Tab-separated table of C-alpha atoms in Angstrom:
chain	number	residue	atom	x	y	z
A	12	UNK	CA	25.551	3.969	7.700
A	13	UNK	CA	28.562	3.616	9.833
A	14	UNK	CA	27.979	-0.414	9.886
A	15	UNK	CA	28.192	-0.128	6.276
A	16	UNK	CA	31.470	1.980	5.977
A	17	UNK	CA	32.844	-0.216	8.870
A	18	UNK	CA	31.925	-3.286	6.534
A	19	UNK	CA	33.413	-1.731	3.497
A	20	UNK	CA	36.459	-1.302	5.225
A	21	UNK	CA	36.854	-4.825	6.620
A	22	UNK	CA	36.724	-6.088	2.284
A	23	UNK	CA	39.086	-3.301	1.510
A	24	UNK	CA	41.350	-4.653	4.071
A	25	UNK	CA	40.753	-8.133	5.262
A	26	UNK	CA	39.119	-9.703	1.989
A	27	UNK	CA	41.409	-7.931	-0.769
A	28	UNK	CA	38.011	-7.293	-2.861
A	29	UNK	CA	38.418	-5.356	-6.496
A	30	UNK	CA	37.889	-1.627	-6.523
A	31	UNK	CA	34.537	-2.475	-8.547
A	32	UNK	CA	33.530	-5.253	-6.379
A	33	UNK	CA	33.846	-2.406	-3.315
A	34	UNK	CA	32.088	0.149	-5.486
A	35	UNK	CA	29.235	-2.382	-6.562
A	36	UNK	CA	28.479	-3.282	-2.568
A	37	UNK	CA	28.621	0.172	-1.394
A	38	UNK	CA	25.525	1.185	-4.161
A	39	UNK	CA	23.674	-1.977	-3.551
A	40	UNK	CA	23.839	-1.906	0.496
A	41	UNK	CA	22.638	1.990	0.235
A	42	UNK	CA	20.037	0.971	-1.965
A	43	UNK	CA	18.864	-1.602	0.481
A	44	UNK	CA	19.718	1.070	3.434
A	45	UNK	CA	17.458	3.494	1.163
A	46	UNK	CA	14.443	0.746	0.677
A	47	UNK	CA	14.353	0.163	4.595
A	48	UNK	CA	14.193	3.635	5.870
A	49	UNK	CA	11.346	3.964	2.897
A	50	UNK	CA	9.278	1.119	4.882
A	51	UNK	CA	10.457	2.227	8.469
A	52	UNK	CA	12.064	-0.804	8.782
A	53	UNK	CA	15.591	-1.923	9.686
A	54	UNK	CA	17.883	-5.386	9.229
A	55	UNK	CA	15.946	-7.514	11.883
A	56	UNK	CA	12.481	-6.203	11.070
A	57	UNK	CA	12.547	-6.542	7.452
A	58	UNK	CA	9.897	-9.010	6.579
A	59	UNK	CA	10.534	-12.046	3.984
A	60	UNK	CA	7.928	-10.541	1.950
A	61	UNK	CA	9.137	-7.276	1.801
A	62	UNK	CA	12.583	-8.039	0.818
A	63	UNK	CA	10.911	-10.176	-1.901
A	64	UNK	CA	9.270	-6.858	-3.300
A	65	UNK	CA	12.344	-5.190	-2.684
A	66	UNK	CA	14.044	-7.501	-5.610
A	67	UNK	CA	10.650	-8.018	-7.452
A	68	UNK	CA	10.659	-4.515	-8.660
A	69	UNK	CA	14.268	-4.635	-9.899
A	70	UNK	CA	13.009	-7.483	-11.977
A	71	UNK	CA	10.316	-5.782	-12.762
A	72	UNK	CA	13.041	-2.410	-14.214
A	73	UNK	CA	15.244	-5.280	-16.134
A	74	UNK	CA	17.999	-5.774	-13.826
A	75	UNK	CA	19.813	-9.162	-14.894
A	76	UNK	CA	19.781	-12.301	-12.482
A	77	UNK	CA	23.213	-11.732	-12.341
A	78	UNK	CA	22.994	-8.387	-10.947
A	79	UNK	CA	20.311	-9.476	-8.943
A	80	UNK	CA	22.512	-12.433	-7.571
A	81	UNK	CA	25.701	-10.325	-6.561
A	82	UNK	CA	23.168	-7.894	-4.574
A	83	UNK	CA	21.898	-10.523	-2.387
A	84	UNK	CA	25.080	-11.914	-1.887
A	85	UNK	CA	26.593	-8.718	-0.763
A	86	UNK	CA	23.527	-8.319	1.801
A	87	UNK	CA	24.239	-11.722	2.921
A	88	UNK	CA	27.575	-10.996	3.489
A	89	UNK	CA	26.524	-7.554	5.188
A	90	UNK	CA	24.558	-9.979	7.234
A	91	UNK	CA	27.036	-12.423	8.752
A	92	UNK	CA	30.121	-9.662	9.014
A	93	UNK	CA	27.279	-8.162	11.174
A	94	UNK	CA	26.731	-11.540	13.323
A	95	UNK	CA	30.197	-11.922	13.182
A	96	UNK	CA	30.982	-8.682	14.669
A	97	UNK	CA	27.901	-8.985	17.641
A	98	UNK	CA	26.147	-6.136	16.322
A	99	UNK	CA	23.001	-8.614	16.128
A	100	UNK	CA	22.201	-12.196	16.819
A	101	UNK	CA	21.946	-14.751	14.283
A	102	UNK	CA	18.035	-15.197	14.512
A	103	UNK	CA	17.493	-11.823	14.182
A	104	UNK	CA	18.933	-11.305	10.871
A	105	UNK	CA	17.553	-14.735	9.582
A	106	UNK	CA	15.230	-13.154	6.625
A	107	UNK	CA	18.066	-11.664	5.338
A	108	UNK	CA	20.494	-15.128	5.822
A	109	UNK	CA	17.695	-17.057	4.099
A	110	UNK	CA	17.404	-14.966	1.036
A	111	UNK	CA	17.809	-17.295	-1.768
A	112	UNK	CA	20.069	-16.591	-5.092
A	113	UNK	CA	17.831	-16.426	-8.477
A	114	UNK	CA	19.004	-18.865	-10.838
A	115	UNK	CA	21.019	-17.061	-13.281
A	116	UNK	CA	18.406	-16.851	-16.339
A	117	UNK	CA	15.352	-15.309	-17.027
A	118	UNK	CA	12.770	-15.175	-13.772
A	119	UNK	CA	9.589	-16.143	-14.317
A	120	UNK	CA	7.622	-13.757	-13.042
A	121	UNK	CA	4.745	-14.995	-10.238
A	122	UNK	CA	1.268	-14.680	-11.447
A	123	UNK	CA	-1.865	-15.254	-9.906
A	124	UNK	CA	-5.579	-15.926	-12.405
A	125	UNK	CA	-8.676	-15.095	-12.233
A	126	UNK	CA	-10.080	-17.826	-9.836
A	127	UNK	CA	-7.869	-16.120	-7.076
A	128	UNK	CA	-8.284	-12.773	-7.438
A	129	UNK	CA	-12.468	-13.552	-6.983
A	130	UNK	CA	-11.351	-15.738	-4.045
A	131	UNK	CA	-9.466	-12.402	-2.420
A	132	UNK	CA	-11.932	-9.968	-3.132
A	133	UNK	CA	-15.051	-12.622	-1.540
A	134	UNK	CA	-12.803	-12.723	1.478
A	135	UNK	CA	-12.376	-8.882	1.498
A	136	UNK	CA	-15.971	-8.395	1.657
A	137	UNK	CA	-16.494	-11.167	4.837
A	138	UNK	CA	-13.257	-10.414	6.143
A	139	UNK	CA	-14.181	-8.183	9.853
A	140	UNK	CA	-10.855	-8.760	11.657
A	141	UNK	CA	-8.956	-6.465	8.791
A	142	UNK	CA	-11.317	-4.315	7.855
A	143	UNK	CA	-13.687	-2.558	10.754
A	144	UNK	CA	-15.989	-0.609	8.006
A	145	UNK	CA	-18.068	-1.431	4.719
A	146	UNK	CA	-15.605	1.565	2.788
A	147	UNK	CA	-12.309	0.133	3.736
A	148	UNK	CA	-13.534	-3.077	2.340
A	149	UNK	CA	-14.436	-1.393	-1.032
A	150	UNK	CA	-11.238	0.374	-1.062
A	151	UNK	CA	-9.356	-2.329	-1.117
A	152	UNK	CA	-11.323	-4.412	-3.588
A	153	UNK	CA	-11.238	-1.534	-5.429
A	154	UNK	CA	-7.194	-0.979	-5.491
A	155	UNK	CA	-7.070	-4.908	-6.543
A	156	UNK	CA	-9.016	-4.783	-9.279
A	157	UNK	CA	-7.094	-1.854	-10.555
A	158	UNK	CA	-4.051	-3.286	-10.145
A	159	UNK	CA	-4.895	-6.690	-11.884
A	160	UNK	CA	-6.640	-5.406	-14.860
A	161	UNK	CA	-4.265	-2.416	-15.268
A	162	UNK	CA	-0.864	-4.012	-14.180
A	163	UNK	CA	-0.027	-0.660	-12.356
A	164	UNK	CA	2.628	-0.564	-10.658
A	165	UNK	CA	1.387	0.173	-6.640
A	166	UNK	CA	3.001	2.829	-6.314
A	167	UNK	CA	1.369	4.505	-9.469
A	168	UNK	CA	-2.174	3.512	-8.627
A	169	UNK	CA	-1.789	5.225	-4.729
A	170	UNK	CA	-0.074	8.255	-6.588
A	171	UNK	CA	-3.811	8.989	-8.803
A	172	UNK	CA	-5.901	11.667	-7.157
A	173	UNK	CA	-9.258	12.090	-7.460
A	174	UNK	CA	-9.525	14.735	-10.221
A	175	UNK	CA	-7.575	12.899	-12.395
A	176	UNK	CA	-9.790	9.680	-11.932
A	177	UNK	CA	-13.176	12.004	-11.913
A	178	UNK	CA	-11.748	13.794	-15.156
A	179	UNK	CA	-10.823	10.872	-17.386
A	180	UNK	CA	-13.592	8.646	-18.252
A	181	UNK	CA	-12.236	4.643	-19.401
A	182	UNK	CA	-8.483	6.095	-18.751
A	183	UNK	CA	-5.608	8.059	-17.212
A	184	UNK	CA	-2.775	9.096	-17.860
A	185	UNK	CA	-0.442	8.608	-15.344
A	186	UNK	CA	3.629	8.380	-14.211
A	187	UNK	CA	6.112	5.784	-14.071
A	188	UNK	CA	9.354	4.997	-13.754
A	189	UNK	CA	11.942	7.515	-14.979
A	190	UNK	CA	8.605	10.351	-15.429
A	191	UNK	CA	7.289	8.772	-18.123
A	192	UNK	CA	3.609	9.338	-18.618
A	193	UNK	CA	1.520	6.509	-20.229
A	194	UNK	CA	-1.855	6.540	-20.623
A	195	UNK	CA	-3.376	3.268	-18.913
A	196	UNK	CA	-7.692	1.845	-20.163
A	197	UNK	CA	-9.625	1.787	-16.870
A	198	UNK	CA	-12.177	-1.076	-17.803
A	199	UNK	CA	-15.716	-0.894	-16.564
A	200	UNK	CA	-15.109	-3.611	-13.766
A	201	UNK	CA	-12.194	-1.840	-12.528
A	202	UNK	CA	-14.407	1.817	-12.478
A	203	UNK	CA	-17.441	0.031	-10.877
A	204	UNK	CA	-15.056	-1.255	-8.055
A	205	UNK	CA	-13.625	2.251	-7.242
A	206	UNK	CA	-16.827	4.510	-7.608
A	207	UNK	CA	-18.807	1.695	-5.146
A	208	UNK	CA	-15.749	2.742	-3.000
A	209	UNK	CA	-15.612	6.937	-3.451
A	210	UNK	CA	-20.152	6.812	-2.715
A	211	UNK	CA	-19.345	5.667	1.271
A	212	UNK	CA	-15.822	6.624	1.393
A	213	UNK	CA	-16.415	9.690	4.387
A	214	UNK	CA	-12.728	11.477	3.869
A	215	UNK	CA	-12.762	13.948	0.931
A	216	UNK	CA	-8.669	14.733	0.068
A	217	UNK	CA	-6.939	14.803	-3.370
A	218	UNK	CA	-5.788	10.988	-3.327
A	219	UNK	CA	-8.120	8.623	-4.951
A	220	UNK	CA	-7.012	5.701	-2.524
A	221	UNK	CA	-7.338	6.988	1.255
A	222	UNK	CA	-6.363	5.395	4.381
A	223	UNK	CA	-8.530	4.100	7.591
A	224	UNK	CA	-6.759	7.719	9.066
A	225	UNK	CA	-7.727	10.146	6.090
A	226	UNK	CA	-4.337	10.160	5.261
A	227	UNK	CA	-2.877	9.358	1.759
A	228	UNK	CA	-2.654	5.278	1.605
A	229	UNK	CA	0.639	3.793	2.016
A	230	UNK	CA	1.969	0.489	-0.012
A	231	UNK	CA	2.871	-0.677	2.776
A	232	UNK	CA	-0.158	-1.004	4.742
A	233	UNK	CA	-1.892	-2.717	1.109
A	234	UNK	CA	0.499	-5.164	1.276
A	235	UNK	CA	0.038	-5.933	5.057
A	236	UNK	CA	-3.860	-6.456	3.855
A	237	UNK	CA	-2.959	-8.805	1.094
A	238	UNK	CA	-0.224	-10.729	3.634
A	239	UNK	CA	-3.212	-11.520	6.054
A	240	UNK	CA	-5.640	-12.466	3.359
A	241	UNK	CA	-3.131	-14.409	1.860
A	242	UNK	CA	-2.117	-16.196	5.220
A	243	UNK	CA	-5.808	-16.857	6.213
A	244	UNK	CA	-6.567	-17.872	2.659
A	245	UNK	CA	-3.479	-20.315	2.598
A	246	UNK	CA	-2.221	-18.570	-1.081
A	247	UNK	CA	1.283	-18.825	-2.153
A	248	UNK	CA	3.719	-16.205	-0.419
A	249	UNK	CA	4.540	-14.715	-3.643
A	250	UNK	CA	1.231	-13.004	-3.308
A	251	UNK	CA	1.801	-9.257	-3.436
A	252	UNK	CA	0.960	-5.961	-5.195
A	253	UNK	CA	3.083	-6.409	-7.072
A	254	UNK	CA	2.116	-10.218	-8.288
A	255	UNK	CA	-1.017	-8.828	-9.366
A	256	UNK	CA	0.450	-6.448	-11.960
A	257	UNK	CA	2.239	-9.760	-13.341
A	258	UNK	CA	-1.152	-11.032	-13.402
A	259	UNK	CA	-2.173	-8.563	-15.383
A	260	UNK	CA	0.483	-8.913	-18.257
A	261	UNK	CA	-0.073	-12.695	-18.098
A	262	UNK	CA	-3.526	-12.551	-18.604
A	263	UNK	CA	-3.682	-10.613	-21.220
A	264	UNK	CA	-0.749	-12.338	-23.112
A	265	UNK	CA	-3.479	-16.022	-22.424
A	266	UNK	CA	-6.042	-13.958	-23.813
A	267	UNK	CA	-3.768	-13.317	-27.014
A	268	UNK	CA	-2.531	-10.007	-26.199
A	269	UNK	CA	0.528	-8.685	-28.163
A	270	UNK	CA	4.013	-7.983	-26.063
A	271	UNK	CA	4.127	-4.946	-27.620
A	272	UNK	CA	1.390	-3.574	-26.441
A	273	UNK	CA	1.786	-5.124	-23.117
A	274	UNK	CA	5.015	-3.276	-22.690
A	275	UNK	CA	3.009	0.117	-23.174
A	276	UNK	CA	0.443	-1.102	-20.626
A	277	UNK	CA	3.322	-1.684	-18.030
A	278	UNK	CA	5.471	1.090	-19.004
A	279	UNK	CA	8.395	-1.017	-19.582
A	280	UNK	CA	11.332	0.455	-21.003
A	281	UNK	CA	12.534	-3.201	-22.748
A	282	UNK	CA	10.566	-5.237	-24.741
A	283	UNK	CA	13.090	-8.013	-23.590
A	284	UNK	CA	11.377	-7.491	-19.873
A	285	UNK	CA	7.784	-7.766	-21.248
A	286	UNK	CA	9.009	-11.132	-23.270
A	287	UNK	CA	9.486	-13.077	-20.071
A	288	UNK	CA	5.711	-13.349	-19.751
A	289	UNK	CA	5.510	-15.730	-22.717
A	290	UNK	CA	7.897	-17.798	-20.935
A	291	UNK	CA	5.143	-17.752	-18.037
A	292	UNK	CA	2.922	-18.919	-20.545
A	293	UNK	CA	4.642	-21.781	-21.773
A	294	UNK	CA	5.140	-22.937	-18.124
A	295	UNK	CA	0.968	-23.017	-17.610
A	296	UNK	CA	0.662	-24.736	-20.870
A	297	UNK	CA	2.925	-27.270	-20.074
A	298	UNK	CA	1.695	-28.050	-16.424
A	299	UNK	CA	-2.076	-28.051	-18.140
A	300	UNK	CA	-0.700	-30.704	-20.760
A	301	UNK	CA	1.205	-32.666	-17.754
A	302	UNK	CA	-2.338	-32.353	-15.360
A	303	UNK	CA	-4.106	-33.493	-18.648
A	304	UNK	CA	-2.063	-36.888	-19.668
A	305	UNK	CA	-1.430	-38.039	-15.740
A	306	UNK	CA	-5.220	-38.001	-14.594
């Protein structure tokens, strides 16, 4: 905190920034500050991936690419008055240096289909450098087929205990953003998955999703999984939790799903965040078309 009011200080007094500018970078580097001490992770251990979730699920609440923009170039700047100052190294505080602005527009959300999620739950279950036993296999499988056919939020799926699950047969309700309670379908597939899981799982507690410990399972560990599938699968980076709920939505809008009721699904508060997906949509049609006519 005291690099931050030190930084603060130097745009107040070297850099002549507007009172909102200064009020707009102290929020968003506290936020960030916030984020890391969430993950246990600081400015030089912050992986590429997890700042990319990091921005993903401010996407994800409707923050603008503009807003989104002047965030990462405050961090950047946090970054280099930090070099600049030989509080770190230059290499050490590269993920951050690299971050790239979103082009100011809507973002296309990353989505991954059905072909891949099979691919990453076939490597789950012959996959013995990750996962040492049969139920931390099915756990997993399980959480990723709940994500992609729910589009849960991770956060919301490792927040369902068992009860709940046990008590609610093809649903639950659960809580998002804000407290809002929404009730979200749990399709067969999806309840096959996670009861294959709970018949060898050997820790009974109140969570539904349990880790290799008995403790309550942490996002963070789930996305380490998917990061070392993804890397020995060679998959696309943008593979993570939560590019499996944006899966989900774009699925279902393929399938001829209405926005509307995707928005429910997701729990988003704007149907002008849920509309994005038919941009994704457009985008597959038009590669298909362009695959089609140049072969």
């Amino acid at each position: 905190m005291d690099n931050i009011g030190n930084f603060i200080e130097f745009l107040k007094n070297f850099r002549n920034f507007s009172h909102h500018t200064i009020s707009a970078y102290t929020i968003d580097l506290v936020q960030f500050e916030t984020y890391l001490l969430s993950i246990s992770k600081n400015m030089n251990t912050v992986t590429k991936d997890e700042i990319r979730d990091f921005f993903a699920k401010m996407y994800d609440d409707g923050v603008v690419a503009k807003t989104i923009a002047r965030k990462i170039s405050c961090l950047k700047s946090f970054a280099r008055y930090l070099i600049n100052h030989n509080h770190y190294e230059a290499f050490e505080l590269k993920n951050i240096i690299n971050i790239r602005l979103p082009k100011l527009g809507s973002r296309l959300p990353k989505a991954e289909n059905n072909e891949i999620i099979e691919k990453i739950i076939s490597y789950i279950n012959q996959d013995f450098s990750i996962y040492k036993q049969e139920w931390q296999k099915r756990r997993d499988i399980a959480l990723v087929t709940l994500l992609y056919t729910t589009g849960m939020r991770i956060s919301e799926a490792l927040s369902i205990t068992k009860a709940k699950y046990l008590e609610n047969k093809g649903y639950i309700a659960i809580t998002g953003k804000g407290g809002k309670e929404r009730i979200v379908p749990i399709i067969d597939i999806a309840s096959s998955k996670i009861n294959n899981y709970l018949q060898i799982c050997p820790f009974d507690r109140d969570f539904l999703f349990i880790s290799n410990t008995g403790l309550e399972f942490s996002a963070r560990i789930f996305q380490k999984n998917l990061e070392n599938i993804r890397k020995n699968l060679n998959l696309s980076d943008s593979l993570t939790p939560h590019c499996l709920r944006h899966s989900c939505a774009t699925a279902i809008l393929e399938n001829g799903g209405q926005i509307r009721k995707i928005q429910e699904l997701l729990g988003h508060k704007s149907p002008s965040t849920t509309q994005i997906y038919t941009k994704v949509s457009k985008e597959k049609i038009a590669m298909n078309y362009s695959k089609i006519m140049n072969s």
